[in-house]
Coordinates of N, CA and C in Angstrom, one line a residue:
X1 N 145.7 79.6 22.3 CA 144.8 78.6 22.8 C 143.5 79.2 23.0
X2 N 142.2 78.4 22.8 CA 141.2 79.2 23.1 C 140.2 77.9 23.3
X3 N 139.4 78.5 24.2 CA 138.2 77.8 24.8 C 137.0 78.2 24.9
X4 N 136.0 77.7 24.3 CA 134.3 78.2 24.0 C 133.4 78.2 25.2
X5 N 134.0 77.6 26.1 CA 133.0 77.7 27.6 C 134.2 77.0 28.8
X6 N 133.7 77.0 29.9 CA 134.3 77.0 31.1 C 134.4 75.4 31.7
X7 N 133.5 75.0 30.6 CA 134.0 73.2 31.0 C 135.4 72.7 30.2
X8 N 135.5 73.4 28.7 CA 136.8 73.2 28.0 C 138.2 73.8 29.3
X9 N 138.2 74.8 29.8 CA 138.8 75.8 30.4 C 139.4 74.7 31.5
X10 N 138.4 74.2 32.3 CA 138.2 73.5 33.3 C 139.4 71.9 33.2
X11 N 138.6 71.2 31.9 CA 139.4 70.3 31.8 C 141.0 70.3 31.4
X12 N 141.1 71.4 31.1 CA 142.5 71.4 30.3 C 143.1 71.9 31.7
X13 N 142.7 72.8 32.5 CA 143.7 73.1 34.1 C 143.5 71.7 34.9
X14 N 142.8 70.8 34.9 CA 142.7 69.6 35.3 C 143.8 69.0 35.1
X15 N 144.0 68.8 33.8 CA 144.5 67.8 33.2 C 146.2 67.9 33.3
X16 N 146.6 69.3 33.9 CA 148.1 69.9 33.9 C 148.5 69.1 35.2
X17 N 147.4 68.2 36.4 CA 148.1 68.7 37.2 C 148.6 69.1 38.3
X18 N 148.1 70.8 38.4 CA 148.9 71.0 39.2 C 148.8 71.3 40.7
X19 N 149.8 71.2 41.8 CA 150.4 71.2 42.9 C 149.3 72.0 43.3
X20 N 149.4 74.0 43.1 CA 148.7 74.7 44.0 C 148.3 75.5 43.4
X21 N 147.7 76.3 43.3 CA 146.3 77.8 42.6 C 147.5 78.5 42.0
X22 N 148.7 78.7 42.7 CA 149.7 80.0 41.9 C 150.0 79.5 40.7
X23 N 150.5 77.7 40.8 CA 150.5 77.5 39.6 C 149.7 77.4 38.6
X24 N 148.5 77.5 39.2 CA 146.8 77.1 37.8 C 146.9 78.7 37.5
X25 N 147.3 79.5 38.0 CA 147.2 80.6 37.5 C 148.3 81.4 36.3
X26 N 149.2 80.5 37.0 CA 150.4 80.8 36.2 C 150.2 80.4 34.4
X27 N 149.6 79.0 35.0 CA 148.9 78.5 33.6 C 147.8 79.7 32.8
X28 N 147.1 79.9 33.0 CA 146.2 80.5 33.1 C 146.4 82.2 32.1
X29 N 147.4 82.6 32.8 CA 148.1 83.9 32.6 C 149.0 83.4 30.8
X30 N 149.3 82.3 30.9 CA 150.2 81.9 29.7 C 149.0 81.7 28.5
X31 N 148.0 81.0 29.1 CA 146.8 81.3 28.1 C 146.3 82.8 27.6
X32 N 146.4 83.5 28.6 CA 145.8 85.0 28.4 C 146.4 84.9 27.4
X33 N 147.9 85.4 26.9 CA 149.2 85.8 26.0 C 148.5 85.8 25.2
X34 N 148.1 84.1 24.6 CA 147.5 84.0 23.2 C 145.8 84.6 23.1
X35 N 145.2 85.2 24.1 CA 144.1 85.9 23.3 C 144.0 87.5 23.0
X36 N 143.2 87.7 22.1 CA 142.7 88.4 21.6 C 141.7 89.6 23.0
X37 N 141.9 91.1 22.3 CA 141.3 91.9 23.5 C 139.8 91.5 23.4
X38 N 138.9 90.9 22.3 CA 137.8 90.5 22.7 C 137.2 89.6 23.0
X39 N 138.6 88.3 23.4 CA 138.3 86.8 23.8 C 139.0 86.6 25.3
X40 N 140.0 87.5 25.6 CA 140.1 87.5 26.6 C 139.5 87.9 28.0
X41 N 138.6 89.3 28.1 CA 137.6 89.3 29.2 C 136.7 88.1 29.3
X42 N 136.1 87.4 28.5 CA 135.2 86.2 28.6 C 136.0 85.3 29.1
X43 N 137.4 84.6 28.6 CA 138.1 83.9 29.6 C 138.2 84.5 31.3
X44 N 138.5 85.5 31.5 CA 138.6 85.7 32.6 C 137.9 85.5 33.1
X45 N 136.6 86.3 33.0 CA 135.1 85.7 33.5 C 135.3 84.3 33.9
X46 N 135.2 83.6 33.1 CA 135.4 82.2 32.9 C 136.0 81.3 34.2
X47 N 137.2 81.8 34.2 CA 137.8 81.2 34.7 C 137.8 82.0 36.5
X48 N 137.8 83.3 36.6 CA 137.2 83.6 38.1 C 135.9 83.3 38.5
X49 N 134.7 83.3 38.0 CA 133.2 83.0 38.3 C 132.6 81.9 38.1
X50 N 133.2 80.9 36.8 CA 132.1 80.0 36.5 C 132.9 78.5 37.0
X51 N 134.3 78.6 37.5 CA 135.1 77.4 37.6 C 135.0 77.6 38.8
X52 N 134.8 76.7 40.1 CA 134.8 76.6 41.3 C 136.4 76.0 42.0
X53 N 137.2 76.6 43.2 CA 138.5 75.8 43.2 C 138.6 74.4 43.6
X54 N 137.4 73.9 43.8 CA 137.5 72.7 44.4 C 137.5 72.0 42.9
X55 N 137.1 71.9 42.0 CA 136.7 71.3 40.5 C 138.4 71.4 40.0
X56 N 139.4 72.2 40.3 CA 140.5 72.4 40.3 C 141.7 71.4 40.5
X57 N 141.1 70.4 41.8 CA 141.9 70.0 42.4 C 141.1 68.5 42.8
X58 N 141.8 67.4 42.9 CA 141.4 66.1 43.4 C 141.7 66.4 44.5
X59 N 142.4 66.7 45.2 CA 143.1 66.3 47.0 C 142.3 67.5 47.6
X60 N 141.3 68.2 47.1 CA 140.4 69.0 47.9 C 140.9 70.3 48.4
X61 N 140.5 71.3 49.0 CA 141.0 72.8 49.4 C 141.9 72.5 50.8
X62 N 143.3 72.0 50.3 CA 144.2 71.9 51.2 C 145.0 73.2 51.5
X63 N 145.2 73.5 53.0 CA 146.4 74.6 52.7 C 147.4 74.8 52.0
X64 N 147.9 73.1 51.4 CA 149.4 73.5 50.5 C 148.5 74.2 48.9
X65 N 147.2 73.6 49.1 CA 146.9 73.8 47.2 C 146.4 75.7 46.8
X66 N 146.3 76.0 48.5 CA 145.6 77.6 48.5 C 146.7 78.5 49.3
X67 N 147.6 78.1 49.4 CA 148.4 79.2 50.6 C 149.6 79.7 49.2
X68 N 150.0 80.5 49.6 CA 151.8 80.9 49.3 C 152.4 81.2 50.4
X69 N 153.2 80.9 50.1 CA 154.7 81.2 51.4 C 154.7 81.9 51.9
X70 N 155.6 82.5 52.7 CA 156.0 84.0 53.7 C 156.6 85.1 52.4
X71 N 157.6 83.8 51.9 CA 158.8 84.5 50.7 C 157.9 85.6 50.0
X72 N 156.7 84.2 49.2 CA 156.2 84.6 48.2 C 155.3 85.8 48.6
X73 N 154.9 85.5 49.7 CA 153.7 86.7 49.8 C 154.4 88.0 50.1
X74 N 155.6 88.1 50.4 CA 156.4 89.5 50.5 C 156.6 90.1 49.4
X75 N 157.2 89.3 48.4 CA 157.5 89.5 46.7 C 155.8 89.7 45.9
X76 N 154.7 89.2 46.5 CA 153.7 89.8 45.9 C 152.8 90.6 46.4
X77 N 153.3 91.4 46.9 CA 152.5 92.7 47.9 C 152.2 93.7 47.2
X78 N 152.8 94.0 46.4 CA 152.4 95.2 45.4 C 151.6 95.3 44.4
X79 N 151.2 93.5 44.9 CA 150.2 93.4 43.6 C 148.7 92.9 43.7
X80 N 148.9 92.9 45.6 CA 147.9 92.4 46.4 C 147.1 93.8 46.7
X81 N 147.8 94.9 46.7 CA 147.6 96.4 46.9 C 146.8 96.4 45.7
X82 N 147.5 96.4 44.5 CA 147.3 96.8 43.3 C 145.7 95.9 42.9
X83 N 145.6 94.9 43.2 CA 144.6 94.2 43.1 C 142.9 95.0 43.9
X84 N 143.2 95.0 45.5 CA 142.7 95.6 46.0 C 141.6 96.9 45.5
X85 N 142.8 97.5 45.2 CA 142.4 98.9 44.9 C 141.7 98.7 43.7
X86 N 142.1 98.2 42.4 CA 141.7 97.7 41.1 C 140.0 97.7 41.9
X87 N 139.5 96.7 42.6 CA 138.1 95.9 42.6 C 137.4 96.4 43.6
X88 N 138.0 97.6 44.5 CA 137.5 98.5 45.2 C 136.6 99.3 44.6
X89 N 137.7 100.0 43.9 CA 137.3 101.0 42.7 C 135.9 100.7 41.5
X90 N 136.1 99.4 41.1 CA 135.3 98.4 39.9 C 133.9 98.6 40.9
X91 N 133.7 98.3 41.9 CA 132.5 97.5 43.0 C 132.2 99.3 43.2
X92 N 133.1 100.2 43.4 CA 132.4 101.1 44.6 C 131.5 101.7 43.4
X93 N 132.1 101.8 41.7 CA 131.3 102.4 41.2 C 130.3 101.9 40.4
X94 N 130.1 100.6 41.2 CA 129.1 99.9 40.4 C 128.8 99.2 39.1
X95 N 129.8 99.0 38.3 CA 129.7 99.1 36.7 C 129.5 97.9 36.6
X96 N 128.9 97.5 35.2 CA 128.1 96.5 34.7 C 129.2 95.2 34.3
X97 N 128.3 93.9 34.7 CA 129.8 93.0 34.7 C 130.4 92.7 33.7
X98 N 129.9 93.1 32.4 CA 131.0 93.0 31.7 C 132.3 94.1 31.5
X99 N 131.8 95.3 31.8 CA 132.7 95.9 32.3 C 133.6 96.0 33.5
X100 N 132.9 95.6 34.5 CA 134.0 95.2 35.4 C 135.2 93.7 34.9
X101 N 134.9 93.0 34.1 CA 135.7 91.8 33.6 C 136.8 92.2 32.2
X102 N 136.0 93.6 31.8 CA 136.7 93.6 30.5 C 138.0 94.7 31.4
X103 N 137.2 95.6 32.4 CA 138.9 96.8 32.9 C 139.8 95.7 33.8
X104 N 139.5 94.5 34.5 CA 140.4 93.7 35.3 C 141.1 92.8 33.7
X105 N 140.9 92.4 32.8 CA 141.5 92.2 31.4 C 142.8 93.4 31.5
X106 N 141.8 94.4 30.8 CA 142.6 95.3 30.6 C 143.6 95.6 31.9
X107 N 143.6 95.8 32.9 CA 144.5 96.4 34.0 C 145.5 95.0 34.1
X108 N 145.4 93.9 33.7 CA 146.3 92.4 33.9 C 147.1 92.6 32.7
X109 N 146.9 92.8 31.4 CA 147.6 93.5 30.8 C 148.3 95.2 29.9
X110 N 148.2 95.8 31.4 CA 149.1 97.0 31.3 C 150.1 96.8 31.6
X111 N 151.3 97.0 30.7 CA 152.5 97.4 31.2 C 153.1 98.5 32.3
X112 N 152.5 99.2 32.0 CA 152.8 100.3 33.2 C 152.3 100.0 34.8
X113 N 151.6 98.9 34.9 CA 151.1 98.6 36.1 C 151.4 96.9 36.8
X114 N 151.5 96.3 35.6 CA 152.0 94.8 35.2 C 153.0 94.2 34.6
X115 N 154.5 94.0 34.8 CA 155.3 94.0 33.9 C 156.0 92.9 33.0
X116 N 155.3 92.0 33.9 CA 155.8 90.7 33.6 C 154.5 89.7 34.1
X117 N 155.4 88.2 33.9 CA 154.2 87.0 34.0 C 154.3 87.0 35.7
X118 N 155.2 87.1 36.2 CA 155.1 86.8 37.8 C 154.3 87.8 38.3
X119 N 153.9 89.0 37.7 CA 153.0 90.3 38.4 C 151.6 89.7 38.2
X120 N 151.8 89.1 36.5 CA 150.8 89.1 35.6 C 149.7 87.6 37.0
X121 N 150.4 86.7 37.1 CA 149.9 85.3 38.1 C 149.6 86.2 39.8
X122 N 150.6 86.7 40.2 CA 150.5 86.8 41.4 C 148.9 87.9 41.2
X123 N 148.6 88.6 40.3 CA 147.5 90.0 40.7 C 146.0 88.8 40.3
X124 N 146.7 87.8 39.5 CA 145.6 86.8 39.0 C 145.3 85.7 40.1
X125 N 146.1 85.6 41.2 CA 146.3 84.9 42.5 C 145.1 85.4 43.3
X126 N 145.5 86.7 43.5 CA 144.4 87.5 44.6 C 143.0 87.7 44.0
X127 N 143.1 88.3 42.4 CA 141.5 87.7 41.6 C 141.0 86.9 42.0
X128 N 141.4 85.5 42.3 CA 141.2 84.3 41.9 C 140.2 84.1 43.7
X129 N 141.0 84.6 44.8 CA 140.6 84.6 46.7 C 140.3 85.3 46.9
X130 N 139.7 86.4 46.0 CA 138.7 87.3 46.5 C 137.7 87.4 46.9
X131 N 136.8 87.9 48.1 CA 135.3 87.8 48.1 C 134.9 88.1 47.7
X132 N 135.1 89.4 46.6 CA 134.1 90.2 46.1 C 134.1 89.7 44.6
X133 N 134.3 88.8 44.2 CA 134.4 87.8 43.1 C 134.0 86.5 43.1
X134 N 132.4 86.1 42.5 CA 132.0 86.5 41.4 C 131.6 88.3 42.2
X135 N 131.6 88.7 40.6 CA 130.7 90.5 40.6 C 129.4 89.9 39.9
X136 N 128.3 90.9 40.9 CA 127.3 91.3 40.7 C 127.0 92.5 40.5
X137 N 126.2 93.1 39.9 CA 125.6 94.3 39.5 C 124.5 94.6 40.1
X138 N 124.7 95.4 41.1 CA 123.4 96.1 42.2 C 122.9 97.0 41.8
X139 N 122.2 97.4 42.0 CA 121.0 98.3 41.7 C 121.2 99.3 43.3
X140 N 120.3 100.5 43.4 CA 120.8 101.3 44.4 C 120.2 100.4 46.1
X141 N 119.2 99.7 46.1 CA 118.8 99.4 47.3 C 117.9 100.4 47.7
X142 N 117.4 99.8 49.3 CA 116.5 100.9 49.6 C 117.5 102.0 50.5
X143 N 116.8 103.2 50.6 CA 117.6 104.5 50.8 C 116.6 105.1 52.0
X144 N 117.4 105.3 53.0 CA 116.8 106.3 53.9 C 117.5 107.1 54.8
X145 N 117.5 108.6 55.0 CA 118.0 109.3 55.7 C 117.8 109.0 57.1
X146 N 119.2 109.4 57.6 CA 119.7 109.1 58.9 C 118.9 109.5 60.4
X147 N 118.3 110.4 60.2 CA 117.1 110.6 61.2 C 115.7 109.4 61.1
X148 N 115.3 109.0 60.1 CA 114.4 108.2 60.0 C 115.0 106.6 60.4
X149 N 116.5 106.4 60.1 CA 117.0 105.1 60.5 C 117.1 105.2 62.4
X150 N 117.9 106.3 63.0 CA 117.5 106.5 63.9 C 116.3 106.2 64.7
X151 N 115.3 107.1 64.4 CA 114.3 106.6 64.7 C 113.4 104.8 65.5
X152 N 113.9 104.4 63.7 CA 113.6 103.0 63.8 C 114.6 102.4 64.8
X153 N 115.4 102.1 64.8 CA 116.7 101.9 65.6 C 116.1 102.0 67.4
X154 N 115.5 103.1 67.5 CA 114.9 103.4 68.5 C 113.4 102.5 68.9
X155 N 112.7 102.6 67.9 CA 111.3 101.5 67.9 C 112.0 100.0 68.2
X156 N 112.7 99.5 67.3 CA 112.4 98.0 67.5 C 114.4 97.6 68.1
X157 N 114.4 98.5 69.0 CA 115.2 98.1 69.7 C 115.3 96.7 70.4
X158 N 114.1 96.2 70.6 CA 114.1 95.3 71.4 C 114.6 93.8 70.6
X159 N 114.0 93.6 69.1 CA 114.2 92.9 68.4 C 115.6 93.3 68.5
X160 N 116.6 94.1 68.2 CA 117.7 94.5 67.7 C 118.1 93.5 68.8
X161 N 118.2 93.9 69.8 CA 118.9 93.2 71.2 C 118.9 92.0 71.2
X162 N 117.4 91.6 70.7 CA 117.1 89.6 70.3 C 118.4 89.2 69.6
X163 N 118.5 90.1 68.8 CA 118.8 89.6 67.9 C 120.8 89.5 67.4
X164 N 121.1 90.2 68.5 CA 122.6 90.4 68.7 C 122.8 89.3 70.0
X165 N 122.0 89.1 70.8 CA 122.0 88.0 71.6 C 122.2 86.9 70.8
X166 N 121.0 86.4 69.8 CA 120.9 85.7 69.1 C 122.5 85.0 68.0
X167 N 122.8 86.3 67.9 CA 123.8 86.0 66.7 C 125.3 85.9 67.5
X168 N 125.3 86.5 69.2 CA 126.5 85.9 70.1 C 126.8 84.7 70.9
X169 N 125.4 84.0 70.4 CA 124.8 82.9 70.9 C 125.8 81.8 70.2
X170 N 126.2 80.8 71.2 CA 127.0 79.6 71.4 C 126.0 78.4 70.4
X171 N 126.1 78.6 69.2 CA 125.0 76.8 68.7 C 125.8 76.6 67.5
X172 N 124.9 75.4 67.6 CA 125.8 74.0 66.8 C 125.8 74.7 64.9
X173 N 124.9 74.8 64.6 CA 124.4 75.2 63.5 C 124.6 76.5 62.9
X174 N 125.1 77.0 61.8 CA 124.7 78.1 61.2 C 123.0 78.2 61.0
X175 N 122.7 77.0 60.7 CA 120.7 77.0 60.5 C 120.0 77.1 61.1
X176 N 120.8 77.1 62.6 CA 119.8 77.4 63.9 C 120.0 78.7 64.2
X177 N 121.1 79.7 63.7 CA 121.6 80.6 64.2 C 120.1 81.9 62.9
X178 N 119.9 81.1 61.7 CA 120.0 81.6 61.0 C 118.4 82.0 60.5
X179 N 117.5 80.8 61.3 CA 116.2 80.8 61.3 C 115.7 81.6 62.6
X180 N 116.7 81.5 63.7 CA 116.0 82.2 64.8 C 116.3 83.8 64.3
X181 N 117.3 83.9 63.9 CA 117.1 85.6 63.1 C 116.1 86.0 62.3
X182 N 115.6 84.8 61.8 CA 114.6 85.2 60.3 C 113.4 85.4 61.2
X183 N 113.3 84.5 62.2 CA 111.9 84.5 63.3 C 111.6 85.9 63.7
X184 N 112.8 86.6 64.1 CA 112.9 87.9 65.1 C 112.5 89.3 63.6
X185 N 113.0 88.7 62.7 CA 113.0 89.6 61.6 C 111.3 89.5 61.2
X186 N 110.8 88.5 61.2 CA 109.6 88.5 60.5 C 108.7 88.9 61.8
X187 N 108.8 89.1 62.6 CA 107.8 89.2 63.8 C 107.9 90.8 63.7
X188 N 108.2 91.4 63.5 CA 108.7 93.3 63.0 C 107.4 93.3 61.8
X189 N 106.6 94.6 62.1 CA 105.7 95.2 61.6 C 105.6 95.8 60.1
X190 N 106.6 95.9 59.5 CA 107.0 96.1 58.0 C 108.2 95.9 57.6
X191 N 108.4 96.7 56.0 CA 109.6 95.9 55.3 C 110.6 97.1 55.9
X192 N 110.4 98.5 56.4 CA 111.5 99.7 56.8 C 112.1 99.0 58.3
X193 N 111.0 98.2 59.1 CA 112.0 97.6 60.2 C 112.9 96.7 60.0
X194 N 112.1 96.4 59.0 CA 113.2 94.9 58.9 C 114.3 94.9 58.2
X195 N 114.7 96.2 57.5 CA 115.7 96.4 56.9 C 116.9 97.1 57.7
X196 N 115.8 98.1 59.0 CA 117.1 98.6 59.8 C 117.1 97.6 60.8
X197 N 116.7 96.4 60.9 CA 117.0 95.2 61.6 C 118.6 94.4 61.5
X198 N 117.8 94.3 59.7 CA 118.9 93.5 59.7 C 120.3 94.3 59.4
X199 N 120.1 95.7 58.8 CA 121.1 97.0 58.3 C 122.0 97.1 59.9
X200 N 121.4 97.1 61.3 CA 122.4 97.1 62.4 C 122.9 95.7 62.6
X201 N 122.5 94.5 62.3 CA 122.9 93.2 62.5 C 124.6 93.4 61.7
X202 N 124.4 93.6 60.6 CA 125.1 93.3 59.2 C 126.1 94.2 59.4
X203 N 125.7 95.7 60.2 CA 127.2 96.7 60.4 C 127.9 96.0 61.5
X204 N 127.1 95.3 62.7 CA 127.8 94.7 63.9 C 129.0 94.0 63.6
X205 N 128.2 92.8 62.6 CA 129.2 91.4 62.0 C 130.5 92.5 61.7
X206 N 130.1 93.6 60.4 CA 131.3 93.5 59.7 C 132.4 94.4 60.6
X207 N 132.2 94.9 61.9 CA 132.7 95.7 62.9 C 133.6 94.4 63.6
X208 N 132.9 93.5 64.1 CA 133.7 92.3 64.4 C 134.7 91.9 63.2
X209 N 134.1 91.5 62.2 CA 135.0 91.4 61.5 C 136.2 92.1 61.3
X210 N 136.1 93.1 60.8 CA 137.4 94.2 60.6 C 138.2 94.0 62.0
X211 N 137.6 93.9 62.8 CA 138.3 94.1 64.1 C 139.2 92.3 64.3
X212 N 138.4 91.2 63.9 CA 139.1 89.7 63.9 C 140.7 90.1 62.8
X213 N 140.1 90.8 61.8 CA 141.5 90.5 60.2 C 141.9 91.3 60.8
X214 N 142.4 92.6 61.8 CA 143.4 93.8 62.1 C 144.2 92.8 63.0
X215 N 143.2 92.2 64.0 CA 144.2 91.0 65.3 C 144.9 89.9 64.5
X216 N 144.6 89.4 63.5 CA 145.1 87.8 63.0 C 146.2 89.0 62.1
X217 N 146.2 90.1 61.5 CA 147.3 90.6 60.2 C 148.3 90.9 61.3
X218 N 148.2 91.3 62.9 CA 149.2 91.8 63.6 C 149.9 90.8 63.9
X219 N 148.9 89.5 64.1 CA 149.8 88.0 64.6 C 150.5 87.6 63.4
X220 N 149.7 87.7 62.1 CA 150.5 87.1 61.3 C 151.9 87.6 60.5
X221 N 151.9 89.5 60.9 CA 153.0 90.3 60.7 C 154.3 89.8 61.4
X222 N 153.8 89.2 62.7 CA 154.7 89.4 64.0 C 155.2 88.1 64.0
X223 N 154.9 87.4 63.0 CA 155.4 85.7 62.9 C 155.6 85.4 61.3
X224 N 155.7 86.6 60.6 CA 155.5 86.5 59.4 C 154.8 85.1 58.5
X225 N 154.1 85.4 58.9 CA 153.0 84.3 58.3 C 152.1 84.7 57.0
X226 N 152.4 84.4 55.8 CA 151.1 84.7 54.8 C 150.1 84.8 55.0
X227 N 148.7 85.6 54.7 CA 147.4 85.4 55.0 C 146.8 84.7 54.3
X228 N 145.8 83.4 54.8 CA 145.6 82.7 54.3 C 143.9 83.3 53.0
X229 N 144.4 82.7 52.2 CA 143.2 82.1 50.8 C 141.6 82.9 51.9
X230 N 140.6 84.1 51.4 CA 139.2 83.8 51.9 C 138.4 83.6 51.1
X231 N 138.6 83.3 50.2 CA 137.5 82.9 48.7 C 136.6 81.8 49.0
X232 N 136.6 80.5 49.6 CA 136.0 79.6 49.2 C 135.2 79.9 50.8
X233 N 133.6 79.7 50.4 CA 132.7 79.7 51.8 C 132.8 78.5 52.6
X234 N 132.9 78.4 53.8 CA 132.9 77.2 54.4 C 131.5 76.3 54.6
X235 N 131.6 75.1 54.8 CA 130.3 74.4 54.7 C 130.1 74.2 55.8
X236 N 128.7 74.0 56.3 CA 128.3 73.7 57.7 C 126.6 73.7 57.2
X237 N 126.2 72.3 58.0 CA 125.1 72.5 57.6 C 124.3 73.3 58.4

């Protein structure tokens, strides 16, 4: 079966259907079989970047249409690992997106890593809810040694403090949350402040963060609970 762009792709998982994501994937995975090693990375592409999961589904991003089980998520752990590590690896070293689409191709069908269609859907499941998908291809950023970030850190301390106030602050809005940052950020004297401005904001979040998914993975270990779908961004105006 083959498809020339992501609307053909699109209508035809439509039209199956189906109940929840493991199954659009399962579909999905049965399509891989019949391509070719040079028609298949562009399907994938395709189908992780350019298809949104809501276009998926009429009844909208419901927990039955994005979750798996307790069962299922125990019988797919090896491939949630395997997944992981795969797009760790792809991102940490940077590579260009077609190569990052052609080795997740290639790594979905190795035998020695993949052995079947249930490995083949379940590693195409976690593809599918990942953050770090779509890939982008970054360039190095700006670069500065650690005494000179120090430094600044030291100078516009005061902004920093606005500005973690700001972002612990109780409001209705991400937009209100999101302009008074930009206020505090632009009121800073060049572009080296305002990068270790926002460079300590952004290590804060992701410190909370890690620290929120270690508390919710221990509750949801201890009640065995699947972890839920984080692919799709939430809306808020």
């Amino acid at each position: 079966m083959s498809f020339d762009n992501a609307t053909e792709l699109r209508e035809h998982l439509r039209a199956g259907a189906y109940e929840n994501l493991i199954d659009i994937c399962r579909e999905v995975v049965r399509i891989f079989a019949d391509c070719c090693a040079e028609d298949g990375p562009m399907l994938l592409k395709m189908f992780l970047q350019d298809i949104a999961l809501p276009e998926l589904t009429e009844k909208g991003l419901t927990k039955e249409f994005l979750w798996i089980d307790a069962e299922q998520m125990a019988d797919f752990q090896e491939f949630l690992t395997l997944e992981n590590r795969v797009v760790s690896n792809l991102t940490k070293d940077r590579v260009s997106t077609d190569a990052f689409y052609r080795s997740l191709w290639e790594k979905i069908n190795d035998p020695t890593l993949i052995s079947d269609e249930r490995g083949k859907t379940a590693f195409l499941f976690f593809l599918r809810i990942d953050n770090r998908i779509p890939y982008f291809e970054l360039d190095e950023g700006y670069l500065m040694d650690d005494q000179r970030y120090k430094e600044l850190v030291n100078k516009i301390q005061p902004a920093i403090t606005k500005g973690l106030f700001i972002f612990n602050t109780d409001l209705k809005y991400k937009t209100q949350r999101a302009s008074l940052l930009m206020d505090v950020a632009k009121g800073l004297s060049d572009e080296e402040e305002r990068i270790v401005f926002w460079a300590v904001l952004l290590g804060r979040i992701r410190t909370i963060q890690r620290l929120q998914k270690q508390a919710v993975q221990i509750e949801q270990k201890e009640k065995n609970i699947p972890p839920p779908p984080q692919k799709e961004a939430e809306q808020e105006s």
